[in-house]
Short mmCIF file of C-alpha atoms in Angstrom, two decimals:
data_model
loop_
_atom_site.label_atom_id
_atom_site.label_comp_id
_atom_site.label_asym_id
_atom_site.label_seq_id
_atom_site.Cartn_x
_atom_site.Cartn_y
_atom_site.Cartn_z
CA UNK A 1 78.15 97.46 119.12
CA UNK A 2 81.04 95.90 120.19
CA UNK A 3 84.59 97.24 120.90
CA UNK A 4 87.87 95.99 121.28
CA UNK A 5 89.83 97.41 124.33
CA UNK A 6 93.91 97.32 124.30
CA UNK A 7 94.83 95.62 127.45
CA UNK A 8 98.01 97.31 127.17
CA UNK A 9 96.98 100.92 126.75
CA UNK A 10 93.45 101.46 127.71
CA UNK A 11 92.93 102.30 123.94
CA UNK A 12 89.53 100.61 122.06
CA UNK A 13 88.93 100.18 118.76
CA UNK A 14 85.65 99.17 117.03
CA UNK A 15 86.75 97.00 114.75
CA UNK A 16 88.76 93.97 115.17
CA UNK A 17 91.07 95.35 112.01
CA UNK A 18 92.18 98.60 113.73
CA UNK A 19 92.96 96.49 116.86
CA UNK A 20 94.99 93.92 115.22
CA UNK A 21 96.97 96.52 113.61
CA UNK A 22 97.30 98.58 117.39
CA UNK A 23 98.53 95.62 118.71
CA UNK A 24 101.54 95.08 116.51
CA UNK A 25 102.62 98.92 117.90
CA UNK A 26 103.28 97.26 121.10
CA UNK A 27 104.66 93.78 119.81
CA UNK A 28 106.78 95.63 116.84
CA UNK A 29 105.79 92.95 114.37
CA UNK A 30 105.50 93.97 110.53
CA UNK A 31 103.64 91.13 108.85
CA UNK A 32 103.30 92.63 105.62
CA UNK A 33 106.52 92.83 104.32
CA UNK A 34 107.90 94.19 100.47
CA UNK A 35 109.32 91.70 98.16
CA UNK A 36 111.76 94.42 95.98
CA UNK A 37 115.25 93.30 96.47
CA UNK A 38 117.24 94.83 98.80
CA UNK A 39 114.82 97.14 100.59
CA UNK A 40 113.83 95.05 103.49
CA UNK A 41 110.65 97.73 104.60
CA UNK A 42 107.80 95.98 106.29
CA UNK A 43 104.19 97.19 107.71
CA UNK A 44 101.79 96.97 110.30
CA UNK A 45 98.64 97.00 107.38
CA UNK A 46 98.76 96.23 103.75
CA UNK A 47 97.21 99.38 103.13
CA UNK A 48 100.60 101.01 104.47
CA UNK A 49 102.63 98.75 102.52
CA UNK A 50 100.92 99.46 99.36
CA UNK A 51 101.22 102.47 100.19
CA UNK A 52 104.87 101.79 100.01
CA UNK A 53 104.83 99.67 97.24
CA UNK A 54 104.08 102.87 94.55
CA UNK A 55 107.56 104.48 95.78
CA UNK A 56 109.43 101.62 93.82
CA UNK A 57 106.95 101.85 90.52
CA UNK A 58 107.79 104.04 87.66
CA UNK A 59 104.73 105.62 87.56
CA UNK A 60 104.06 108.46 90.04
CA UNK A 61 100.20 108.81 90.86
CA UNK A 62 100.55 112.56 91.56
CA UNK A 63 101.45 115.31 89.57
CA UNK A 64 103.35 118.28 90.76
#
């Protein structure tokens, strides 16, 4: 099985993914970024900026 060492940190990863979204801890890049006016957030993983995304909707997933 391959892994995917950080040549930065030592750190490894075994999948390509989870080290494409390591590296951008030490480059600071956000590639996914929200579209809602004026908020300006941006994320390392579209999961994370889905994640994000629900704060702006309506609809809240969980109930109290």
């Amino acid at each position: 099985m391959a892994t995917f060492p950080c040549q930065l940190c030592g750190k490894t990863f075994l999948t390509l993914e989870k080290f494409t979204i390591h590296n951008y801890s030490h480059s600071r890049e956000r590639p996914y970024k929200c579209v809602q006016p004026d908020c300006g957030k941006a994320f390392v993983s579209r999961y994370k900026l889905m994640r994000h995304m629900a704060t702006h909707s309506p609809q809240k997933s969980h109930q109290c």
